[in-house]
PDB file of C-alpha atoms in Angstrom:
ATOM      1  CA  MET X 257     -40.447  79.307 -36.151  1.00  0.00           C
ATOM      2  CA  LYS X 258     -37.190  80.211 -34.553  1.00  0.00           C
ATOM      3  CA  THR X 259     -34.031  78.209 -35.194  1.00  0.00           C
ATOM      4  CA  LEU X 260     -32.059  77.345 -32.102  1.00  0.00           C
ATOM      5  CA  ILE X 261     -28.464  78.310 -32.623  1.00  0.00           C
ATOM      6  CA  LEU X 262     -26.050  76.622 -30.228  1.00  0.00           C
ATOM      7  CA  PRO X 263     -22.830  78.240 -29.220  1.00  0.00           C
ATOM      8  CA  VAL X 264     -19.749  76.772 -30.863  1.00  0.00           C
ATOM      9  CA  LYS X 265     -18.643  75.058 -27.621  1.00  0.00           C
ATOM     10  CA  GLN X 266     -22.021  73.349 -27.217  1.00  0.00           C
ATOM     11  CA  LYS X 267     -21.927  72.220 -30.855  1.00  0.00           C
ATOM     12  CA  GLY X 268     -18.497  70.627 -30.233  1.00  0.00           C
ATOM     13  CA  ALA X 269     -19.714  68.858 -27.116  1.00  0.00           C
ATOM     14  CA  ALA X 270     -22.760  67.497 -28.944  1.00  0.00           C
ATOM     15  CA  LEU X 271     -20.566  66.152 -31.721  1.00  0.00           C
ATOM     16  CA  LEU X 272     -18.294  64.455 -29.195  1.00  0.00           C
ATOM     17  CA  ILE X 273     -21.282  62.854 -27.456  1.00  0.00           C
ATOM     18  CA  ALA X 274     -22.673  61.660 -30.779  1.00  0.00           C
ATOM     19  CA  LEU X 275     -19.261  60.301 -31.752  1.00  0.00           C
ATOM     20  CA  ALA X 276     -18.884  58.540 -28.408  1.00  0.00           C
ATOM     21  CA  ILE X 277     -22.319  56.950 -28.793  1.00  0.00           C
ATOM     22  CA  THR X 278     -21.421  55.806 -32.313  1.00  0.00           C
ATOM     23  CA  VAL X 279     -18.103  54.351 -31.145  1.00  0.00           C
ATOM     24  CA  LEU X 280     -19.771  52.628 -28.197  1.00  0.00           C
ATOM     25  CA  ALA X 281     -22.405  51.142 -30.484  1.00  0.00           C
ATOM     26  CA  ALA X 282     -19.689  49.914 -32.839  1.00  0.00           C
ATOM     27  CA  VAL X 283     -17.721  48.376 -29.966  1.00  0.00           C
ATOM     28  CA  LEU X 284     -20.824  46.632 -28.643  1.00  0.00           C
ATOM     29  CA  ALA X 285     -21.628  45.355 -32.121  1.00  0.00           C
ATOM     30  CA  ILE X 286     -18.095  44.018 -32.563  1.00  0.00           C
ATOM     31  CA  GLN X 287     -18.224  42.382 -29.138  1.00  0.00           C
ATOM     32  CA  ALA X 288     -21.546  40.789 -30.005  1.00  0.00           C
ATOM     33  CA  ILE X 289     -20.098  39.455 -33.255  1.00  0.00           C
ATOM     34  CA  GLU X 290     -16.962  38.174 -31.507  1.00  0.00           C
ATOM     35  CA  THR X 291     -19.062  36.580 -28.761  1.00  0.00           C
ATOM     36  CA  GLY X 292     -21.208  34.938 -31.391  1.00  0.00           C
ATOM     37  CA  GLN X 293     -18.135  33.709 -33.239  1.00  0.00           C
ATOM     38  CA  LEU X 294     -16.631  32.427 -29.974  1.00  0.00           C
ATOM     39  CA  ASP X 295     -19.860  30.622 -29.143  1.00  0.00           C
ATOM     40  CA  MET X 296     -19.862  29.131 -32.633  1.00  0.00           C
ATOM     41  CA  ARG X 297     -16.257  27.994 -32.203  1.00  0.00           C
ATOM     42  CA  ARG X 298     -17.088  26.482 -28.832  1.00  0.00           C
ATOM     43  CA  SER X 299     -20.081  24.709 -30.290  1.00  0.00           C
ATOM     44  CA  SER X 300     -17.968  23.467 -33.186  1.00  0.00           C
ATOM     45  CA  ILE X 301     -15.315  22.134 -30.779  1.00  0.00           C
ATOM     46  CA  LEU X 302     -17.948  20.382 -28.673  1.00  0.00           C
ATOM     47  CA  ILE X 303     -19.541  18.849 -31.763  1.00  0.00           C
ATOM     48  CA  ARG X 304     -16.145  17.654 -33.045  1.00  0.00           C
ATOM     49  CA  SER X 305     -15.295  16.238 -29.625  1.00  0.00           C
ATOM     50  CA  ASP X 306     -18.587  14.359 -29.482  1.00  0.00           C
ATOM     51  CA  GLN X 307     -18.096  13.047 -33.032  1.00  0.00           C
ATOM     52  CA  ALA X 308     -14.591  11.851 -32.144  1.00  0.00           C
ATOM     53  CA  GLN X 309     -15.914  10.131 -29.022  1.00  0.00           C
ATOM     54  CA  GLN X 310     -18.610   8.338 -31.018  1.00  0.00           C
ATOM     55  CA  LEU X 311     -16.043   7.192 -33.579  1.00  0.00           C
ATOM     56  CA  ALA X 312     -13.824   5.912 -30.757  1.00  0.00           C
ATOM     57  CA  LEU X 313     -16.745   3.868 -29.426  1.00  0.00           C
ATOM     58  CA  ALA X 314     -17.293   2.492 -32.923  1.00  0.00           C
ATOM     59  CA  MET X 315     -13.608   1.515 -32.948  1.00  0.00           C
ATOM     60  CA  GLU X 316     -14.198  -0.509 -29.769  1.00  0.00           C
ATOM     61  CA  ASP X 317     -16.995  -2.411 -31.510  1.00  0.00           C
ATOM     62  CA  TRP X 318     -14.654  -3.054 -34.451  1.00  0.00           C
ATOM     63  CA  ALA X 319     -11.968  -4.389 -32.092  1.00  0.00           C
ATOM     64  CA  ILE X 320     -14.373  -6.725 -30.290  1.00  0.00           C
ATOM     65  CA  SER X 321     -15.775  -8.011 -33.590  1.00  0.00           C
ATOM     66  CA  LEU X 322     -12.249  -8.914 -34.758  1.00  0.00           C
ATOM     67  CA  ILE X 323     -11.521 -10.889 -31.590  1.00  0.00           C
ATOM     68  CA  GLN X 324     -14.893 -12.640 -31.833  1.00  0.00           C
ATOM     69  CA  ARG X 325     -14.207 -13.622 -35.446  1.00  0.00           C
ATOM     70  CA  ASP X 326     -10.863 -15.066 -34.415  1.00  0.00           C
ATOM     71  CA  GLN X 327     -12.356 -16.998 -31.507  1.00  0.00           C
ATOM     72  CA  GLY X 328     -15.020 -18.392 -33.832  1.00  0.00           C
ATOM     73  CA  ASP X 329     -12.306 -19.941 -35.992  1.00  0.00           C
ATOM     74  CA  PRO X 330     -11.030 -23.366 -34.792  1.00  0.00           C
ATOM     75  CA  ARG X 331      -7.403 -22.287 -35.156  1.00  0.00           C
ATOM     76  CA  GLY X 332      -8.043 -18.956 -33.485  1.00  0.00           C
ATOM     77  CA  ALA X 333      -9.774 -20.632 -30.557  1.00  0.00           C
ATOM     78  CA  ALA X 334      -6.895 -23.094 -30.085  1.00  0.00           C
ATOM     79  CA  TYR X 335      -4.220 -20.457 -29.423  1.00  0.00           C
ATOM     80  CA  ASP X 336      -3.461 -16.774 -29.982  1.00  0.00           C
ATOM     81  CA  GLY X 337      -0.479 -15.534 -31.973  1.00  0.00           C
ATOM     82  CA  LEU X 338       0.855 -12.625 -33.969  1.00  0.00           C
ATOM     83  CA  GLU X 339      -0.747 -13.882 -37.191  1.00  0.00           C
ATOM     84  CA  ASP X 340      -4.304 -13.836 -35.808  1.00  0.00           C
ATOM     85  CA  ILE X 341      -6.829 -11.695 -37.659  1.00  0.00           C
ATOM     86  CA  TRP X 342      -7.234  -9.373 -34.676  1.00  0.00           C
ATOM     87  CA  TYR X 343      -3.541  -8.476 -34.719  1.00  0.00           C
ATOM     88  CA  GLN X 344      -3.847  -5.849 -37.412  1.00  0.00           C
ATOM     89  CA  GLN X 345      -4.353  -2.181 -38.172  1.00  0.00           C
ATOM     90  CA  LEU X 346      -7.540  -0.625 -39.459  1.00  0.00           C
ATOM     91  CA  PRO X 347      -6.358   1.337 -42.523  1.00  0.00           C
ATOM     92  CA  VAL X 348      -7.065   5.045 -42.707  1.00  0.00           C
ATOM     93  CA  THR X 349     -10.786   5.240 -43.385  1.00  0.00           C
ATOM     94  CA  GLN X 350     -12.708   8.273 -44.628  1.00  0.00           C
ATOM     95  CA  VAL X 351     -15.523   9.505 -42.390  1.00  0.00           C
ATOM     96  CA  THR X 352     -17.647  12.637 -42.584  1.00  0.00           C
ATOM     97  CA  GLY X 353     -15.301  15.554 -41.999  1.00  0.00           C
ATOM     98  CA  GLY X 354     -12.118  13.540 -41.633  1.00  0.00           C
ATOM     99  CA  THR X 355     -10.489  10.141 -41.160  1.00  0.00           C
ATOM    100  CA  ILE X 356     -10.084   7.381 -38.583  1.00  0.00           C
ATOM    101  CA  SER X 357      -7.390   4.738 -38.195  1.00  0.00           C
ATOM    102  CA  ALA X 358      -7.036   2.148 -35.456  1.00  0.00           C
ATOM    103  CA  ARG X 359      -4.826  -0.670 -34.247  1.00  0.00           C
ATOM    104  CA  LEU X 360      -5.628  -3.640 -32.019  1.00  0.00           C
ATOM    105  CA  THR X 361      -2.801  -5.345 -30.142  1.00  0.00           C
ATOM    106  CA  ASP X 362      -2.433  -8.025 -27.507  1.00  0.00           C
ATOM    107  CA  LEU X 363      -1.406  -7.072 -23.962  1.00  0.00           C
ATOM    108  CA  ASP X 364      -0.799 -10.551 -22.589  1.00  0.00           C
ATOM    109  CA  GLY X 365       2.558 -10.699 -24.323  1.00  0.00           C
ATOM    110  CA  ARG X 366       3.635  -8.166 -21.698  1.00  0.00           C
ATOM    111  CA  PHE X 367       4.459  -8.527 -18.005  1.00  0.00           C
ATOM    112  CA  ASN X 368       1.447  -7.798 -15.800  1.00  0.00           C
ATOM    113  CA  LEU X 369       2.528  -5.343 -13.093  1.00  0.00           C
ATOM    114  CA  ASN X 370      -0.374  -6.362 -10.870  1.00  0.00           C
ATOM    115  CA  SER X 371       0.878  -9.961 -10.785  1.00  0.00           C
ATOM    116  CA  LEU X 372       3.594  -8.938  -8.307  1.00  0.00           C
ATOM    117  CA  LEU X 373       1.024  -9.539  -5.564  1.00  0.00           C
ATOM    118  CA  ASP X 374      -1.251 -12.563  -5.357  1.00  0.00           C
ATOM    119  CA  VAL X 375      -4.975 -12.390  -4.574  1.00  0.00           C
ATOM    120  CA  ASP X 376      -4.140 -12.232  -0.851  1.00  0.00           C
ATOM    121  CA  GLY X 377      -1.849  -9.235  -1.317  1.00  0.00           C
ATOM    122  CA  ILE X 378       1.318 -11.274  -0.742  1.00  0.00           C
ATOM    123  CA  THR X 379       4.385 -10.859  -2.953  1.00  0.00           C
ATOM    124  CA  ASP X 380       4.591 -13.520  -5.674  1.00  0.00           C
ATOM    125  CA  PRO X 381       8.290 -14.517  -5.819  1.00  0.00           C
ATOM    126  CA  LEU X 382       8.011 -15.982  -9.341  1.00  0.00           C
ATOM    127  CA  ALA X 383       6.503 -12.791 -10.774  1.00  0.00           C
ATOM    128  CA  LEU X 384       8.952 -10.621  -8.821  1.00  0.00           C
ATOM    129  CA  GLY X 385      11.914 -12.563 -10.196  1.00  0.00           C
ATOM    130  CA  ARG X 386      10.648 -12.115 -13.749  1.00  0.00           C
ATOM    131  CA  PHE X 387      10.099  -8.407 -13.223  1.00  0.00           C
ATOM    132  CA  ARG X 388      13.572  -7.922 -11.749  1.00  0.00           C
ATOM    133  CA  ARG X 389      15.091  -9.721 -14.739  1.00  0.00           C
ATOM    134  CA  LEU X 390      13.050  -7.586 -17.121  1.00  0.00           C
ATOM    135  CA  LEU X 391      14.381  -4.434 -15.451  1.00  0.00           C
ATOM    136  CA  GLY X 392      17.926  -5.743 -15.890  1.00  0.00           C
ATOM    137  CA  ILE X 393      17.341  -6.617 -19.552  1.00  0.00           C
ATOM    138  CA  LEU X 394      16.036  -3.088 -20.163  1.00  0.00           C
ATOM    139  CA  GLN X 395      18.976  -1.634 -18.188  1.00  0.00           C
ATOM    140  CA  LEU X 396      16.676   0.057 -15.699  1.00  0.00           C
ATOM    141  CA  ASN X 397      17.195   0.855 -12.027  1.00  0.00           C
ATOM    142  CA  PRO X 398      16.463  -2.312  -9.980  1.00  0.00           C
ATOM    143  CA  VAL X 399      14.904  -0.249  -7.170  1.00  0.00           C
ATOM    144  CA  ILE X 400      11.835   0.140  -9.409  1.00  0.00           C
ATOM    145  CA  ALA X 401      10.750  -3.341  -8.290  1.00  0.00           C
ATOM    146  CA  ASP X 402      10.738  -2.429  -4.579  1.00  0.00           C
ATOM    147  CA  GLN X 403       9.064   0.912  -5.264  1.00  0.00           C
ATOM    148  CA  LEU X 404       6.333  -0.789  -7.277  1.00  0.00           C
ATOM    149  CA  LEU X 405       5.722  -3.355  -4.524  1.00  0.00           C
ATOM    150  CA  ASP X 406       5.242  -0.508  -2.035  1.00  0.00           C
ATOM    151  CA  TRP X 407       2.903   1.226  -4.469  1.00  0.00           C
ATOM    152  CA  LEU X 408       0.776  -1.922  -4.731  1.00  0.00           C
ATOM    153  CA  ASP X 409       0.765  -3.359  -1.191  1.00  0.00           C
ATOM    154  CA  ASN X 410      -1.616  -2.103   1.475  1.00  0.00           C
ATOM    155  CA  ASP X 411       0.907  -1.499   4.253  1.00  0.00           C
ATOM    156  CA  THR X 412       3.116   1.479   5.080  1.00  0.00           C
ATOM    157  CA  SER X 413       6.339  -0.456   5.663  1.00  0.00           C
ATOM    158  CA  PRO X 414       8.796   0.247   2.833  1.00  0.00           C
ATOM    159  CA  GLN X 415      10.698  -2.457   0.983  1.00  0.00           C
ATOM    160  CA  PRO X 416      14.527  -2.298   1.377  1.00  0.00           C
ATOM    161  CA  GLN X 417      14.781   0.138  -1.544  1.00  0.00           C
ATOM    162  CA  GLY X 418      11.124   1.057  -1.745  1.00  0.00           C
ATOM    163  CA  ALA X 419       9.043   4.193  -1.253  1.00  0.00           C
ATOM    164  CA  GLU X 420       6.007   4.608   0.970  1.00  0.00           C
ATOM    165  CA  ASP X 421       3.814   7.574   1.929  1.00  0.00           C
ATOM    166  CA  ASP X 422       6.594   9.659   3.517  1.00  0.00           C
ATOM    167  CA  VAL X 423       8.427   9.847   0.166  1.00  0.00           C
ATOM    168  CA  TYR X 424       5.334  10.980  -1.749  1.00  0.00           C
ATOM    169  CA  ARG X 425       4.262  13.466   0.954  1.00  0.00           C
ATOM    170  CA  ASN X 426       7.542  15.357   0.547  1.00  0.00           C
ATOM    171  CA  ARG X 427       7.050  15.990  -3.149  1.00  0.00           C
ATOM    172  CA  GLN X 428       6.239  19.416  -4.553  1.00  0.00           C
ATOM    173  CA  THR X 429       2.691  18.135  -4.993  1.00  0.00           C
ATOM    174  CA  PRO X 430       2.127  15.938  -1.911  1.00  0.00           C
ATOM    175  CA  ALA X 431       0.554  12.531  -2.506  1.00  0.00           C
ATOM    176  CA  LEU X 432       0.279   9.045  -1.039  1.00  0.00           C
ATOM    177  CA  ALA X 433       1.159   5.590  -2.331  1.00  0.00           C
ATOM    178  CA  ALA X 434      -1.829   4.000  -4.066  1.00  0.00           C
ATOM    179  CA  ASN X 435      -1.736   0.806  -1.933  1.00  0.00           C
ATOM    180  CA  GLN X 436      -3.883  -0.964  -4.504  1.00  0.00           C
ATOM    181  CA  MET X 437      -3.681  -2.450  -7.989  1.00  0.00           C
ATOM    182  CA  ILE X 438      -2.536  -0.237 -10.836  1.00  0.00           C
ATOM    183  CA  SER X 439      -5.341   0.683 -13.237  1.00  0.00           C
ATOM    184  CA  HIS X 440      -3.017   1.867 -16.028  1.00  0.00           C
ATOM    185  CA  VAL X 441       0.685   1.366 -16.668  1.00  0.00           C
ATOM    186  CA  SER X 442       1.226   5.142 -16.739  1.00  0.00           C
ATOM    187  CA  GLU X 443       1.063   5.042 -12.924  1.00  0.00           C
ATOM    188  CA  LEU X 444       4.669   3.839 -13.094  1.00  0.00           C
ATOM    189  CA  ARG X 445       5.618   7.457 -13.852  1.00  0.00           C
ATOM    190  CA  LEU X 446       4.690   8.288 -10.256  1.00  0.00           C
ATOM    191  CA  LEU X 447       7.476   6.108  -8.865  1.00  0.00           C
ATOM    192  CA  PRO X 448      10.612   8.092  -7.888  1.00  0.00           C
ATOM    193  CA  ALA X 449      12.920   5.901  -9.991  1.00  0.00           C
ATOM    194  CA  VAL X 450      10.823   6.039 -13.175  1.00  0.00           C
ATOM    195  CA  ASP X 451      11.805   9.134 -15.118  1.00  0.00           C
ATOM    196  CA  ALA X 452      10.951   9.920 -18.744  1.00  0.00           C
ATOM    197  CA  VAL X 453      13.805   7.772 -20.075  1.00  0.00           C
ATOM    198  CA  ALA X 454      12.870   4.770 -17.916  1.00  0.00           C
ATOM    199  CA  TRP X 455       9.223   5.104 -18.901  1.00  0.00           C
ATOM    200  CA  GLN X 456      10.084   5.175 -22.594  1.00  0.00           C
ATOM    201  CA  ARG X 457      12.088   1.959 -22.220  1.00  0.00           C
ATOM    202  CA  ILE X 458       9.562  -0.036 -20.197  1.00  0.00           C
ATOM    203  CA  GLU X 459       6.163   1.082 -21.519  1.00  0.00           C
ATOM    204  CA  ALA X 460       5.994  -1.434 -24.384  1.00  0.00           C
ATOM    205  CA  PHE X 461       6.778  -4.422 -22.142  1.00  0.00           C
ATOM    206  CA  VAL X 462       4.270  -4.085 -19.298  1.00  0.00           C
ATOM    207  CA  GLN X 463       0.526  -4.062 -18.793  1.00  0.00           C
ATOM    208  CA  ALA X 464      -1.804  -3.525 -15.820  1.00  0.00           C
ATOM    209  CA  SER X 465      -4.475  -6.192 -16.027  1.00  0.00           C
ATOM    210  CA  PRO X 466      -6.780  -6.167 -12.984  1.00  0.00           C
ATOM    211  CA  GLN X 467      -6.493  -9.962 -13.008  1.00  0.00           C
ATOM    212  CA  HIS X 468      -3.620 -10.974 -10.716  1.00  0.00           C
ATOM    213  CA  THR X 469      -3.398 -14.253 -12.581  1.00  0.00           C
ATOM    214  CA  ALA X 470      -3.171 -12.780 -16.100  1.00  0.00           C
ATOM    215  CA  SER X 471      -0.558 -14.965 -17.793  1.00  0.00           C
ATOM    216  CA  ILE X 472       2.146 -14.079 -20.287  1.00  0.00           C
ATOM    217  CA  ASN X 473       1.270 -15.335 -23.771  1.00  0.00           C
ATOM    218  CA  VAL X 474       4.522 -16.849 -25.047  1.00  0.00           C
ATOM    219  CA  ASN X 475       3.179 -16.629 -28.613  1.00  0.00           C
ATOM    220  CA  THR X 476       2.961 -12.836 -28.560  1.00  0.00           C
ATOM    221  CA  ALA X 477       5.642 -11.907 -26.015  1.00  0.00           C
ATOM    222  CA  PRO X 478       8.597  -9.921 -27.400  1.00  0.00           C
ATOM    223  CA  ALA X 479      12.158 -11.143 -26.936  1.00  0.00           C
ATOM    224  CA  GLU X 480      12.742  -9.003 -23.832  1.00  0.00           C
ATOM    225  CA  VAL X 481       9.809 -10.563 -21.971  1.00  0.00           C
ATOM    226  CA  LEU X 482      10.778 -14.102 -23.022  1.00  0.00           C
ATOM    227  CA  LEU X 483      14.323 -13.467 -21.780  1.00  0.00           C
ATOM    228  CA  SER X 484      12.931 -12.581 -18.351  1.00  0.00           C
ATOM    229  CA  LEU X 485      11.081 -15.886 -17.828  1.00  0.00           C
ATOM    230  CA  ALA X 486      13.965 -17.687 -16.109  1.00  0.00           C
ATOM    231  CA  ASP X 487      17.640 -17.395 -15.226  1.00  0.00           C
ATOM    232  CA  GLY X 488      20.100 -18.535 -17.866  1.00  0.00           C
ATOM    233  CA  ILE X 489      18.051 -17.726 -20.964  1.00  0.00           C
ATOM    234  CA  THR X 490      20.164 -16.060 -23.647  1.00  0.00           C
ATOM    235  CA  ARG X 491      19.335 -13.828 -26.568  1.00  0.00           C
ATOM    236  CA  GLN X 492      20.519 -16.552 -28.949  1.00  0.00           C
ATOM    237  CA  MET X 493      18.049 -19.018 -27.407  1.00  0.00           C
ATOM    238  CA  ILE X 494      15.163 -16.606 -27.746  1.00  0.00           C
ATOM    239  CA  ASN X 495      16.031 -15.747 -31.345  1.00  0.00           C
ATOM    240  CA  SER X 496      15.838 -19.470 -32.130  1.00  0.00           C
ATOM    241  CA  VAL X 497      12.505 -19.842 -30.296  1.00  0.00           C
ATOM    242  CA  ILE X 498      10.983 -16.869 -32.111  1.00  0.00           C
ATOM    243  CA  ARG X 499      11.970 -18.382 -35.461  1.00  0.00           C
ATOM    244  CA  GLN X 500      10.331 -21.659 -34.446  1.00  0.00           C
ATOM    245  CA  ARG X 501       7.272 -19.881 -33.078  1.00  0.00           C
ATOM    246  CA  GLY X 502       5.985 -18.531 -36.395  1.00  0.00           C
ATOM    247  CA  GLY X 503       2.269 -17.904 -35.958  1.00  0.00           C
ATOM    248  CA  GLY X 504       2.338 -19.465 -32.507  1.00  0.00           C
ATOM    249  CA  PHE X 505       2.798 -22.676 -30.519  1.00  0.00           C
ATOM    250  CA  ASP X 506      -0.403 -24.714 -30.298  1.00  0.00           C
ATOM    251  CA  LYS X 507       0.556 -26.028 -26.848  1.00  0.00           C
ATOM    252  CA  LEU X 508       2.504 -24.470 -23.985  1.00  0.00           C
ATOM    253  CA  SER X 509       4.459 -27.708 -23.649  1.00  0.00           C
ATOM    254  CA  VAL X 510       5.819 -27.256 -27.180  1.00  0.00           C
ATOM    255  CA  PHE X 511       7.313 -23.932 -26.115  1.00  0.00           C
ATOM    256  CA  LEU X 512       8.733 -25.312 -22.867  1.00  0.00           C
ATOM    257  CA  GLN X 513      10.270 -28.312 -24.644  1.00  0.00           C
ATOM    258  CA  GLN X 514      12.225 -26.304 -27.194  1.00  0.00           C
ATOM    259  CA  SER X 515      15.658 -27.907 -27.507  1.00  0.00           C
ATOM    260  CA  VAL X 516      17.448 -24.666 -26.642  1.00  0.00           C
ATOM    261  CA  PHE X 517      15.793 -24.785 -23.199  1.00  0.00           C
ATOM    262  CA  GLU X 518      17.190 -28.238 -22.417  1.00  0.00           C
ATOM    263  CA  ASN X 519      19.224 -26.959 -19.464  1.00  0.00           C
ATOM    264  CA  ILE X 520      16.854 -24.145 -18.485  1.00  0.00           C
ATOM    265  CA  ASN X 521      14.211 -24.536 -15.807  1.00  0.00           C
ATOM    266  CA  ILE X 522      11.222 -22.449 -16.914  1.00  0.00           C
ATOM    267  CA  ASP X 523       8.338 -22.511 -14.451  1.00  0.00           C
ATOM    268  CA  PRO X 524       5.105 -22.894 -16.473  1.00  0.00           C
ATOM    269  CA  ARG X 525       3.087 -20.938 -13.915  1.00  0.00           C
ATOM    270  CA  GLY X 526       2.003 -17.580 -15.258  1.00  0.00           C
ATOM    271  CA  LEU X 527       2.521 -18.665 -18.880  1.00  0.00           C
ATOM    272  CA  ASP X 528      -0.087 -19.342 -21.561  1.00  0.00           C
ATOM    273  CA  ILE X 529      -0.751 -19.553 -25.313  1.00  0.00           C
ATOM    274  CA  HIS X 530      -3.978 -17.538 -25.118  1.00  0.00           C
ATOM    275  CA  SER X 531      -4.654 -13.812 -24.786  1.00  0.00           C
ATOM    276  CA  ARG X 532      -7.459 -12.229 -22.805  1.00  0.00           C
ATOM    277  CA  ASN X 533      -6.319  -8.605 -22.577  1.00  0.00           C
ATOM    278  CA  TYR X 534      -6.143  -6.273 -25.563  1.00  0.00           C
ATOM    279  CA  ARG X 535      -5.384  -2.654 -26.348  1.00  0.00           C
ATOM    280  CA  ALA X 536      -7.091  -0.644 -29.086  1.00  0.00           C
ATOM    281  CA  ILE X 537      -5.787   2.748 -30.204  1.00  0.00           C
ATOM    282  CA  ALA X 538      -7.826   5.016 -32.484  1.00  0.00           C
ATOM    283  CA  GLU X 539      -6.529   8.159 -34.182  1.00  0.00           C
ATOM    284  CA  ILE X 540      -9.293  10.420 -35.426  1.00  0.00           C
ATOM    285  CA  GLN X 541      -8.875  13.541 -37.551  1.00  0.00           C
ATOM    286  CA  LEU X 542     -11.854  15.855 -37.909  1.00  0.00           C
ATOM    287  CA  ASP X 543     -11.617  19.263 -39.578  1.00  0.00           C
ATOM    288  CA  GLY X 544      -7.852  19.234 -39.138  1.00  0.00           C
ATOM    289  CA  GLU X 545      -8.017  18.421 -35.408  1.00  0.00           C
ATOM    290  CA  VAL X 546      -6.391  15.143 -34.304  1.00  0.00           C
ATOM    291  CA  SER X 547      -7.685  13.112 -31.344  1.00  0.00           C
ATOM    292  CA  ARG X 548      -6.314   9.845 -30.016  1.00  0.00           C
ATOM    293  CA  PHE X 549      -8.183   7.349 -27.853  1.00  0.00           C
ATOM    294  CA  GLU X 550      -7.049   4.272 -25.937  1.00  0.00           C
ATOM    295  CA  THR X 551      -9.295   1.405 -24.849  1.00  0.00           C
ATOM    296  CA  LEU X 552      -8.260  -1.658 -22.851  1.00  0.00           C
ATOM    297  CA  LEU X 553     -10.451  -4.705 -23.441  1.00  0.00           C
ATOM    298  CA  GLN X 554     -10.801  -7.903 -21.453  1.00  0.00           C
ATOM    299  CA  ARG X 555     -12.156 -11.209 -22.703  1.00  0.00           C
ATOM    300  CA  SER X 556     -13.708 -13.756 -20.372  1.00  0.00           C
ATOM    301  CA  GLY X 557     -14.998 -16.645 -22.436  1.00  0.00           C
ATOM    302  CA  SER X 558     -17.363 -15.055 -24.945  1.00  0.00           C
ATOM    303  CA  VAL X 559     -17.907 -11.938 -22.812  1.00  0.00           C
ATOM    304  CA  TYR X 560     -15.999  -8.723 -23.485  1.00  0.00           C
ATOM    305  CA  HIS X 561     -15.827  -5.581 -21.409  1.00  0.00           C
ATOM    306  CA  VAL X 562     -13.875  -2.329 -21.291  1.00  0.00           C
ATOM    307  CA  SER X 563     -11.499  -2.236 -18.320  1.00  0.00           C
ATOM    308  CA  PHE X 564     -10.062   1.199 -19.122  1.00  0.00           C
ATOM    309  CA  ARG X 565     -10.838   3.998 -21.546  1.00  0.00           C
ATOM    310  CA  ARG X 566      -9.196   7.389 -22.023  1.00  0.00           C
ATOM    311  CA  ARG X 567      -8.535  10.209 -24.444  1.00  0.00           C
ATOM    312  CA  ILE X 568      -4.792  10.593 -24.942  1.00  0.00           C
ATOM    313  CA  LEU X 569      -3.567  14.164 -24.615  1.00  0.00           C
ATOM    314  CA  LEU X 570      -1.435  15.142 -27.595  1.00  0.00           C
TER     315      LEU X 570
END
């Protein structure tokens, strides 16, 4: 049998081809491994995301159960205040792969932005006056009130210092005024006069209940909101009222008849001692990844429903 002897050049070419095939095979193998690892990472992220979502839903059940327990108590059913059992934080709790913590707070201690218009879409002068005073107390631009009215109303005629479609069309990203109720307070950031500083100041004092008639709970309202209820109210008056308030007034009349308000005319419309809107925040940590969820709850008698739900981008 004869042995085939290749010329030196052919031997070199064969070695190069063999080397190229080996390198290509190695590259393909590495790519396959990396693709598999990427798929595994993607799957892991999806699983974590789903787990976090399920825990957030469990947090909603926890929040509703707290409110129900409070409403089942005679004192809790009589009025809502800052010492109610629902006004608390769920301590950091261990779960499989991480932890969850949550906090339930009342929203009716805040000014309802949607109350600026009544059910017929007409400006409510009482609510507007309170909102203008709140802006002044927070040292914010008063034009925010007019801009918000234009954002809410269903016409295209701007308020004296408002902003309608023409203003939003000329932005870098063209848009239109919503011309409907706000679904979340973060919509305020879309108003020309609400920059990051203004938003940081006002966020904790406003809510966006879809109920035009959602009243301010004087038992849970912070000093700034109480100051905005009528002309002539001073910080000293409110400090005295808050000391008297304790866990809450059992009747609205008790609040209105506080001696410090003797010469102040506070309109009782839009005020209450009960809460029907709540906010639950859950922070979930799974495998080192942190997720935060927000849920807005509404109570109507013994019925509860979610009016808004979102995952907060960190």
